[in-house]
PDB file of C-alpha atoms in Angstrom:
ATOM      1  CA  MET A 605       1.670   7.545 -14.465  1.00 49.00           C
ATOM      2  CA  ASN A 606       1.575  10.120 -17.319  1.00 40.00           C
ATOM      3  CA  SER A 607       3.401  13.640 -15.455  1.00 43.00           C
ATOM      4  CA  LEU A 608      -0.279  15.287 -15.755  1.00 47.00           C
ATOM      5  CA  SER A 609      -1.342  12.884 -13.723  1.00 79.00           C
ATOM      6  CA  LYS A 610      -1.692  12.594 -10.222  1.00 90.00           C
ATOM      7  CA  PRO A 611      -0.050   9.192  -9.350  1.00 95.00           C
ATOM      8  CA  LEU A 612      -3.235   6.596  -7.522  1.00 97.00           C
ATOM      9  CA  ILE A 613      -2.401   5.288  -4.452  1.00 98.00           C
ATOM     10  CA  LEU A 614      -4.619   1.530  -2.814  1.00 98.00           C
ATOM     11  CA  TYR A 615      -4.866   1.930   0.601  1.00 98.00           C
ATOM     12  CA  ILE A 616      -6.111  -1.725   2.108  1.00 97.00           C
ATOM     13  CA  ASP A 617      -6.735  -1.734   6.004  1.00 96.00           C
ATOM     14  CA  ASP A 618      -9.384  -3.011   7.656  1.00 94.00           C
ATOM     15  CA  ASP A 619      -9.385  -0.717  10.479  1.00 94.00           C
ATOM     16  CA  GLU A 620     -12.293   1.912   8.888  1.00 94.00           C
ATOM     17  CA  ASP A 621     -10.716   5.144  10.933  1.00 94.00           C
ATOM     18  CA  THR A 622      -6.693   4.266   9.540  1.00 93.00           C
ATOM     19  CA  LEU A 623      -8.634   4.121   6.182  1.00 94.00           C
ATOM     20  CA  LYS A 624     -10.362   7.364   6.736  1.00 96.00           C
ATOM     21  CA  LEU A 625      -7.398   8.812   8.384  1.00 95.00           C
ATOM     22  CA  VAL A 626      -4.661   7.790   5.246  1.00 96.00           C
ATOM     23  CA  GLU A 627      -6.808   8.331   2.952  1.00 97.00           C
ATOM     24  CA  LEU A 628      -7.206  12.580   3.779  1.00 97.00           C
ATOM     25  CA  LEU A 629      -4.226  12.787   4.383  1.00 96.00           C
ATOM     26  CA  LEU A 630      -2.541  11.550   1.387  1.00 97.00           C
ATOM     27  CA  SER A 631      -5.865  13.268  -0.867  1.00 96.00           C
ATOM     28  CA  ASN A 632      -4.571  16.544   0.704  1.00 96.00           C
ATOM     29  CA  GLU A 633      -0.956  15.920   0.156  1.00 95.00           C
ATOM     30  CA  GLY A 634      -2.364  16.024  -3.637  1.00 94.00           C
ATOM     31  CA  TYR A 635      -2.556  12.095  -4.617  1.00 96.00           C
ATOM     32  CA  ASN A 636      -5.699   9.592  -5.817  1.00 96.00           C
ATOM     33  CA  VAL A 637      -6.687   7.543  -3.282  1.00 97.00           C
ATOM     34  CA  ILE A 638      -8.582   4.300  -3.397  1.00 97.00           C
ATOM     35  CA  THR A 639      -9.076   2.135  -0.522  1.00 97.00           C
ATOM     36  CA  THR A 640     -11.009  -1.042   0.697  1.00 97.00           C
ATOM     37  CA  ASP A 641     -11.513  -3.106   3.772  1.00 95.00           C
ATOM     38  CA  ASP A 642     -10.732  -6.754   2.018  1.00 94.00           C
ATOM     39  CA  GLY A 643      -7.984  -8.149   0.719  1.00 92.00           C
ATOM     40  CA  ASP A 644      -9.826 -10.302  -2.028  1.00 92.00           C
ATOM     41  CA  LYS A 645     -10.825  -6.740  -3.750  1.00 95.00           C
ATOM     42  CA  ALA A 646      -7.790  -5.117  -3.235  1.00 95.00           C
ATOM     43  CA  LEU A 647      -6.857  -7.322  -6.477  1.00 93.00           C
ATOM     44  CA  GLU A 648      -9.178  -6.943  -8.174  1.00 95.00           C
ATOM     45  CA  ILE A 649      -9.385  -2.921  -7.260  1.00 97.00           C
ATOM     46  CA  ALA A 650      -5.066  -3.107  -8.186  1.00 97.00           C
ATOM     47  CA  ILE A 651      -5.636  -5.208 -11.636  1.00 96.00           C
ATOM     48  CA  LYS A 652      -8.427  -2.904 -12.597  1.00 96.00           C
ATOM     49  CA  SER A 653      -7.328   0.931 -11.647  1.00 96.00           C
ATOM     50  CA  LYS A 654      -3.183  -0.019 -11.903  1.00 95.00           C
ATOM     51  CA  PRO A 655      -2.280   1.936  -8.757  1.00 97.00           C
ATOM     52  CA  ASP A 656       1.485   3.705  -8.385  1.00 96.00           C
ATOM     53  CA  LEU A 657       1.695   2.357  -4.702  1.00 98.00           C
ATOM     54  CA  ILE A 658      -0.294  -0.041  -2.549  1.00 98.00           C
ATOM     55  CA  LEU A 659       0.067   0.753   1.320  1.00 98.00           C
ATOM     56  CA  VAL A 660      -1.492  -2.783   2.974  1.00 97.00           C
ATOM     57  CA  ASP A 661      -1.630  -3.967   6.679  1.00 96.00           C
ATOM     58  CA  VAL A 662      -0.963  -7.360   7.376  1.00 94.00           C
ATOM     59  CA  MET A 663      -3.171  -8.367  10.123  1.00 92.00           C
ATOM     60  CA  MET A 664      -6.923  -8.268   8.303  1.00 90.00           C
ATOM     61  CA  PRO A 665      -9.602 -10.743   8.436  1.00 86.00           C
ATOM     62  CA  ASP A 666     -10.436 -13.777   5.976  1.00 88.00           C
ATOM     63  CA  VAL A 667      -7.066 -13.183   3.614  1.00 91.00           C
ATOM     64  CA  ASN A 668      -4.333 -10.853   5.133  1.00 94.00           C
ATOM     65  CA  GLY A 669      -1.883  -8.753   3.641  1.00 95.00           C
ATOM     66  CA  TYR A 670       0.954 -11.274   3.413  1.00 96.00           C
ATOM     67  CA  ASP A 671      -1.594 -13.073   1.294  1.00 96.00           C
ATOM     68  CA  VAL A 672      -2.198  -9.756  -0.755  1.00 96.00           C
ATOM     69  CA  CYS A 673       0.831  -9.426  -0.962  1.00 97.00           C
ATOM     70  CA  HIS A 674       1.928 -13.053  -2.733  1.00 96.00           C
ATOM     71  CA  ARG A 675      -1.211 -12.350  -4.630  1.00 96.00           C
ATOM     72  CA  LEU A 676      -0.600  -8.787  -6.619  1.00 96.00           C
ATOM     73  CA  ARG A 677       3.484 -10.519  -6.716  1.00 96.00           C
ATOM     74  CA  SER A 678       1.998 -13.708  -8.804  1.00 96.00           C
ATOM     75  CA  ASN A 679      -0.217 -11.982 -11.141  1.00 96.00           C
ATOM     76  CA  LYS A 680       1.492 -10.244 -13.872  1.00 95.00           C
ATOM     77  CA  GLU A 681      -0.560  -6.988 -14.363  1.00 95.00           C
ATOM     78  CA  THR A 682       0.123  -6.307 -10.791  1.00 96.00           C
ATOM     79  CA  ALA A 683       3.605  -7.448 -10.139  1.00 96.00           C
ATOM     80  CA  HIS A 684       5.745  -4.120 -10.546  1.00 95.00           C
ATOM     81  CA  ILE A 685       3.692  -1.689  -8.679  1.00 97.00           C
ATOM     82  CA  PRO A 686       5.056  -1.299  -5.096  1.00 97.00           C
ATOM     83  CA  ILE A 687       3.681  -2.718  -1.775  1.00 98.00           C
ATOM     84  CA  VAL A 688       4.082  -1.186   1.629  1.00 98.00           C
ATOM     85  CA  PHE A 689       3.651  -2.368   4.343  1.00 97.00           C
ATOM     86  CA  THR A 690       1.720  -0.507   6.854  1.00 94.00           C
ATOM     87  CA  THR A 691       1.132  -2.777  10.258  1.00 92.00           C
ATOM     88  CA  ALA A 692       1.015  -2.555  13.974  1.00 90.00           C
ATOM     89  CA  LEU A 693       3.782  -5.575  14.041  1.00 90.00           C
ATOM     90  CA  GLY A 694       7.105  -4.528  14.586  1.00 90.00           C
ATOM     91  CA  GLY A 695       8.912  -7.736  14.435  1.00 91.00           C
ATOM     92  CA  ILE A 696      11.734  -8.123  12.522  1.00 95.00           C
ATOM     93  CA  GLU A 697      10.255 -11.520  11.460  1.00 96.00           C
ATOM     94  CA  TYR A 698       7.320  -9.946   9.860  1.00 94.00           C
ATOM     95  CA  LYS A 699       9.138  -7.430   8.598  1.00 95.00           C
ATOM     96  CA  PHE A 700      11.386 -10.204   6.972  1.00 96.00           C
ATOM     97  CA  THR A 701       8.219 -12.386   5.876  1.00 95.00           C
ATOM     98  CA  ALA A 702       7.335  -8.483   4.087  1.00 96.00           C
ATOM     99  CA  PHE A 703      10.370  -7.715   2.227  1.00 96.00           C
ATOM    100  CA  SER A 704      10.503 -12.141   1.312  1.00 97.00           C
ATOM    101  CA  LEU A 705       6.761 -11.901  -0.479  1.00 96.00           C
ATOM    102  CA  GLY A 706       8.650  -8.442  -2.414  1.00 96.00           C
ATOM    103  CA  ALA A 707       7.139  -5.335  -0.342  1.00 97.00           C
ATOM    104  CA  VAL A 708       9.531  -2.136  -1.069  1.00 97.00           C
ATOM    105  CA  ASP A 709       9.012  -0.747   2.136  1.00 97.00           C
ATOM    106  CA  TYR A 710       7.785  -1.687   5.649  1.00 96.00           C
ATOM    107  CA  ILE A 711       6.082   1.646   8.199  1.00 95.00           C
ATOM    108  CA  VAL A 712       4.978   0.332  11.375  1.00 95.00           C
ATOM    109  CA  LYS A 713       1.601   1.855  13.130  1.00 93.00           C
ATOM    110  CA  PRO A 714       1.121   4.289  14.507  1.00 92.00           C
ATOM    111  CA  ILE A 715       1.080   5.680  10.963  1.00 92.00           C
ATOM    112  CA  GLN A 716       3.309   8.916  11.021  1.00 93.00           C
ATOM    113  CA  LYS A 717       2.657  11.543   8.552  1.00 95.00           C
ATOM    114  CA  GLU A 718       6.318  12.472   8.030  1.00 96.00           C
ATOM    115  CA  VAL A 719       7.558   8.824   7.613  1.00 96.00           C
ATOM    116  CA  LEU A 720       4.538   7.785   5.526  1.00 96.00           C
ATOM    117  CA  LEU A 721       4.611  10.558   2.988  1.00 96.00           C
ATOM    118  CA  ASN A 722       8.403  10.052   2.468  1.00 96.00           C
ATOM    119  CA  LYS A 723       8.501   6.810   1.778  1.00 95.00           C
ATOM    120  CA  ILE A 724       5.432   7.356  -0.077  1.00 96.00           C
ATOM    121  CA  ARG A 725       7.308  10.073  -2.419  1.00 94.00           C
ATOM    122  CA  SER A 726      10.658   7.873  -2.555  1.00 93.00           C
ATOM    123  CA  HIS A 727       8.253   4.813  -3.867  1.00 94.00           C
ATOM    124  CA  VAL A 728       6.675   6.689  -7.138  1.00 91.00           C
ATOM    125  CA  MET A 729       9.629   8.806  -7.728  1.00 78.00           C
ATOM    126  CA  ALA A 730      11.802   5.828  -8.383  1.00 64.00           C
ATOM    127  CA  ASP A 731       8.708   3.904 -10.048  1.00 56.00           C
ATOM    128  CA  ILE A 732       8.349   6.442 -12.448  1.00 52.00           C
ATOM    129  CA  GLN A 733      12.361   6.645 -13.215  1.00 50.00           C
ATOM    130  CA  ASP A 734      12.425   3.378 -14.202  1.00 48.00           C
TER     131      ASP A 734
END
């Protein structure tokens, strides 16, 4: 990302209402946002668009968020992109799995606006400084 462009965030979630809500929230905060409800399509989008951050839900049909994270981390073109899980699964075992797969953060739903924005700012800025 160059200093003149807005950070790009890819959000993957099978809940259409949540996708629209987070897209609106992040767009209003000055981020460019791409959304998808399909884990397979997410990898294609990530390779093509090179987002600055990826938000992903765990529980999705067909390809779950853990699989998406694993595939992103296994691909040299997407391995460096920070991944934050957004999920209703709050148990320590779910967090452990997410972090062991390479996630940089974990947000338990319902998503609180300020928590989401602070975590995004933190990881987008960390990525820019690296």
